[in-house]
Each structure stands twice: as C-alpha cells, then as structure tokens.
Tab-separated table of C-alpha atoms in Angstrom:
chain	number	residue	atom	x	y	z
C	24	MET	CA	-17.680	-6.300	4.113
C	25	GLY	CA	-13.867	-6.398	3.306
C	26	LEU	CA	-10.947	-6.083	4.841
C	27	LEU	CA	-8.459	-2.866	4.834
C	28	THR	CA	-4.707	-4.378	4.709
C	29	PHE	CA	-2.037	-1.921	5.221
C	30	ALA	CA	1.225	-3.272	3.534
C	31	ILE	CA	4.051	-1.376	2.297
C	32	ASN	CA	8.039	-1.415	2.396
C	33	VAL	CA	9.678	-0.911	5.391
C	34	THR	CA	13.574	-1.157	6.607
C	35	LEU	CA	14.890	-2.339	10.718
C	36	ASP	CA	15.076	1.195	11.316
C	37	GLY	CA	11.426	1.723	10.245
C	38	CYS	CA	12.037	3.680	7.236
C	39	VAL	CA	9.299	3.591	4.651
C	40	ASP	CA	10.933	5.395	1.443
C	41	HIS	CA	9.777	2.928	-1.227
C	42	GLN	CA	13.540	3.483	-2.806
C	43	GLU	CA	15.094	2.144	0.511
C	44	GLY	CA	13.798	-1.262	-0.033
C	45	ILE	CA	15.479	-4.195	-2.595
C	46	ALA	CA	13.773	-5.111	-5.324
C	47	ASP	CA	13.612	-8.379	-7.570
C	48	ASP	CA	11.956	-10.712	-8.436
C	49	GLU	CA	10.495	-12.093	-4.966
C	50	THR	CA	9.426	-9.428	-4.234
C	51	ARG	CA	7.301	-8.110	-6.736
C	52	ALA	CA	5.840	-11.200	-6.493
C	53	PHE	CA	4.636	-10.186	-3.255
C	54	PHE	CA	3.062	-7.198	-4.108
C	55	THR	CA	1.570	-8.665	-6.556
C	56	ARG	CA	-0.169	-11.532	-5.077
C	57	LEU	CA	-1.821	-9.235	-2.809
C	58	MET	CA	-2.597	-6.572	-5.136
C	59	ASP	CA	-4.353	-9.787	-7.060
C	60	GLU	CA	-5.986	-10.542	-4.076
C	61	SER	CA	-7.296	-7.457	-3.339
C	62	GLY	CA	-10.605	-5.697	-4.891
C	63	ALA	CA	-8.919	-2.165	-4.373
C	64	MET	CA	-5.792	-0.186	-4.359
C	65	LEU	CA	-5.849	2.533	-1.933
C	66	TRP	CA	-4.016	5.473	-1.866
C	67	GLY	CA	-3.094	9.107	-0.644
C	68	ARG	CA	-2.062	12.428	-2.721
C	69	VAL	CA	1.498	11.633	-2.644
C	70	THR	CA	1.423	7.855	-3.556
C	71	TYR	CA	-0.787	8.062	-5.383
C	72	GLU	CA	0.968	10.746	-7.538
C	73	MET	CA	4.121	8.937	-7.506
C	74	MET	CA	2.897	5.652	-8.709
C	75	GLU	CA	0.484	7.541	-11.665
C	76	SER	CA	3.640	9.662	-12.471
C	77	TYR	CA	4.841	5.988	-13.477
C	78	TRP	CA	3.317	3.264	-14.281
C	79	PRO	CA	1.101	4.383	-16.883
C	80	ALA	CA	3.973	4.768	-18.975
C	81	VAL	CA	5.194	1.619	-18.029
C	82	ALA	CA	2.125	-0.432	-19.114
C	83	ARG	CA	1.819	1.689	-22.388
C	84	GLY	CA	5.482	0.789	-23.187
C	85	ASP	CA	6.408	3.267	-23.135
C	86	GLU	CA	9.480	2.999	-20.615
C	87	GLU	CA	11.377	0.154	-20.326
C	88	ALA	CA	10.664	-2.534	-17.670
C	89	PRO	CA	11.618	-6.334	-17.317
C	90	PRO	CA	8.731	-8.588	-18.812
C	91	ALA	CA	7.629	-9.150	-15.230
C	92	VAL	CA	7.225	-5.122	-14.453
C	93	ARG	CA	5.427	-4.375	-16.662
C	94	GLU	CA	3.025	-7.061	-15.971
C	95	TRP	CA	2.962	-6.210	-12.786
C	96	ALA	CA	1.783	-2.570	-14.693
C	97	VAL	CA	-0.985	-3.894	-16.999
C	98	LYS	CA	-2.481	-5.309	-13.879
C	99	LEU	CA	-2.094	-2.027	-11.761
C	100	GLU	CA	-3.518	-0.316	-14.809
C	101	THR	CA	-7.098	-2.141	-14.690
C	102	LYS	CA	-7.048	-2.283	-10.490
C	103	PRO	CA	-9.280	0.172	-8.808
C	104	LYS	CA	-7.684	3.115	-7.288
C	105	TYR	CA	-9.416	5.459	-4.685
C	106	VAL	CA	-7.627	8.188	-3.591
C	107	VAL	CA	-7.814	9.962	-0.680
C	108	SER	CA	-6.961	14.250	-1.607
C	109	SER	CA	-8.408	17.472	0.026
C	110	THR	CA	-6.377	19.248	-2.636
C	111	ARG	CA	-6.528	16.954	-6.042
C	112	LYS	CA	-9.827	16.464	-7.063
C	113	ASP	CA	-9.101	15.228	-11.074
C	114	PHE	CA	-7.828	11.621	-11.078
C	115	PRO	CA	-7.013	10.623	-14.834
C	116	TRP	CA	-5.287	7.990	-14.541
C	117	THR	CA	-6.742	4.527	-15.749
C	118	SER	CA	-9.881	2.948	-13.090
C	119	SER	CA	-9.113	5.786	-10.448
C	120	HIS	CA	-11.150	7.462	-7.692
C	121	HIS	CA	-11.330	10.335	-5.198
C	122	ILE	CA	-13.498	9.393	-2.031
C	123	ALA	CA	-13.669	13.242	-0.226
C	124	GLY	CA	-15.355	14.036	2.899
C	125	ASP	CA	-15.020	12.470	6.299
C	126	LEU	CA	-12.183	9.851	5.808
C	127	ARG	CA	-13.626	7.419	7.815
C	128	MET	CA	-17.456	7.301	6.037
C	129	GLY	CA	-15.543	6.734	2.636
C	130	VAL	CA	-12.550	4.308	4.028
C	131	GLN	CA	-15.938	2.429	6.142
C	132	LYS	CA	-17.904	3.242	2.408
C	133	LEU	CA	-15.606	1.361	0.445
C	134	LYS	CA	-14.777	-1.389	3.481
C	135	ASP	CA	-18.266	-2.352	2.732
C	136	ALA	CA	-18.245	-2.537	-0.664
C	137	THR	CA	-15.387	-4.065	-2.345
C	138	PRO	CA	-15.492	-7.845	-0.262
C	139	ALA	CA	-12.574	-8.684	-1.845
C	140	GLY	CA	-10.538	-6.043	0.922
C	141	VAL	CA	-8.628	-3.150	0.248
C	142	LEU	CA	-5.437	-2.666	0.201
C	143	LEU	CA	-3.812	0.301	1.535
C	144	GLY	CA	-0.710	1.078	0.745
C	145	SER	CA	0.511	4.933	1.895
C	146	GLY	CA	2.109	5.666	4.890
C	147	LYS	CA	0.517	8.703	6.657
C	148	LEU	CA	-2.934	7.498	4.959
C	149	ALA	CA	-2.588	4.396	7.552
C	150	THR	CA	-1.944	6.856	10.447
C	151	GLU	CA	-4.988	8.841	9.875
C	152	LEU	CA	-6.536	5.262	9.257
C	153	ASP	CA	-5.098	3.520	12.576
C	154	ARG	CA	-6.642	6.322	14.113
C	155	LEU	CA	-9.464	5.781	13.024
C	156	ASP	CA	-10.052	2.380	13.854
C	157	LEU	CA	-10.260	1.577	10.363
C	158	ILE	CA	-7.094	-0.526	9.187
C	159	ASP	CA	-7.864	-4.864	9.952
C	160	GLU	CA	-3.912	-6.296	9.061
C	161	TYR	CA	-1.027	-5.554	7.847
C	162	LYS	CA	1.223	-6.431	5.969
C	163	PHE	CA	4.887	-5.466	6.422
C	164	LEU	CA	8.121	-6.475	3.815
C	165	VAL	CA	10.787	-5.977	6.057
C	166	HIS	CA	14.234	-4.460	5.099
C	167	ALA	CA	17.445	-6.157	5.692
C	168	ARG	CA	18.320	-3.326	5.646
C	169	ILE	CA	18.850	0.267	7.695
C	170	ALA	CA	18.332	3.161	5.747
C	171	GLY	CA	19.530	5.401	8.931
C	172	HIS	CA	16.968	8.194	7.686
C	173	GLY	CA	13.703	9.147	6.882
C	174	PRO	CA	9.796	9.662	6.688
C	175	THR	CA	9.686	6.558	9.377
C	176	LEU	CA	5.870	4.209	9.734
C	177	TYR	CA	3.589	5.875	11.146
C	178	GLN	CA	5.971	8.939	12.292
C	179	SER	CA	3.473	11.937	13.973
C	180	GLY	CA	2.593	8.897	16.619
C	181	LEU	CA	-0.457	7.418	17.329
C	182	PRO	CA	-3.103	8.036	19.971
C	183	ALA	CA	-2.479	4.505	21.634
C	184	THR	CA	-0.378	1.197	21.105
C	185	ARG	CA	-1.613	-1.130	18.614
C	186	ARG	CA	-1.650	-4.421	19.678
C	187	LEU	CA	-0.993	-7.069	16.970
C	188	GLU	CA	-1.756	-10.847	17.159
C	189	LEU	CA	1.060	-13.039	14.239
C	190	VAL	CA	-1.058	-14.496	11.101
C	191	SER	CA	2.858	-15.584	9.265
C	192	ALA	CA	6.308	-14.850	8.368
C	193	LYS	CA	7.817	-15.799	5.873
C	194	PRO	CA	11.836	-14.642	5.045
C	195	LEU	CA	12.734	-14.415	1.694
C	196	ARG	CA	16.280	-15.198	-0.159
C	197	CYS	CA	17.260	-11.937	-0.043
C	198	GLY	CA	17.428	-11.229	3.637
C	199	ALA	CA	13.314	-9.846	3.383
C	200	VAL	CA	10.801	-10.190	6.061
C	201	ALA	CA	7.470	-10.893	5.241
C	202	MET	CA	5.163	-10.064	8.290
C	203	HIS	CA	1.422	-10.262	7.689
C	204	TYR	CA	0.123	-9.826	11.650
C	205	ARG	CA	-3.935	-9.006	12.157
C	206	ARG	CA	-5.138	-6.700	14.772
C	207	ALA	CA	-6.239	-7.693	18.262
C	208	ARG	CA	-9.654	-6.410	19.320
C-alpha cells in the first residue's frame, strides 16, 4: 500500500492561495521531486479545473513558459491524475480518472493500488481525507509571507488535533522552508 501525502504551499498565516507562494526554480524543483516520487496525483474538482485550465496548454507549447516549467507540465501530462467530484463526471485531460461514490473506499483503493504513493494537492479535499484518517504524511512548503487573507489550511476544521512527527525541515534560499511531517499514530 502506498502512502497518501498531502503537499501544498502555505504562508506563515496559513493561506493556501496558489498565487501567494514564491515560484522560483528551487520551489518548482521541490514540487517536481514530489511528483516524480509519487505514483499518482489526487485533487478535488476545483484544483483539477485550475490545473486543467493551464498545464495542458503549457505541455503542448501553446503557452509561453521557461524550459523548467514546460518540463514539469510534460511530466504532469503523463502522471495519473485522480479527481474527487460529486458534480463533474467527465475528465478529459490525459491520464485523468474520476473517484466517485464512497470517498473513504475510493481513496483507500487508490492507495492500495499505488505502491509509489499518492500526492494530494487540494486543501478542501485534504480536510475531508484527514477527517477520514487517510492522510499519512504532510509536506508543506511554508513561505516567508503573511497573506492576510484566505483560503486557509483546514479552514473548516477537524474533529480533533492531529499530532505529527517532524521528519525533516529544509530552508530554501528564497526563505521558504520545506517541512515533512508524518502522522503520529
């Protein structure tokens, strides 16, 4: 069984707005490494649609992008992408799959079938999966910024505090810190 790892950019005040992070070569390399090490990506519908609206065009060369960004887009194009949605049924982006029905069962089945692990990149979905005790690890890229607005991490709350064990912390040149935590069981 593969691990389910929640990975996301977050500011010091908990903001997970994708526009608030520092996008440089080092932060891109962090997420590229996470994607390369995982067997699949897992998103909610909103994150999927945000990604779908940009990355396929970059991979095709329809959008202007630096070589490293294009390389990431091409890798993402072939990576298996799983989407949780109760409102959308059609996911035409290459290698995209729908998880429908019982959330716990669908995600557990995905974990069981993906020995290299699943990389979760949606804040709202992470809250739901954490409530179901399905997240094994957390890899946060904490940016040296205070956004002063939301959305924020775990905005709708959890039923109980999650105890975590620090695996590693690595400062980046831009001031962000790559934090890796594992669930304390």
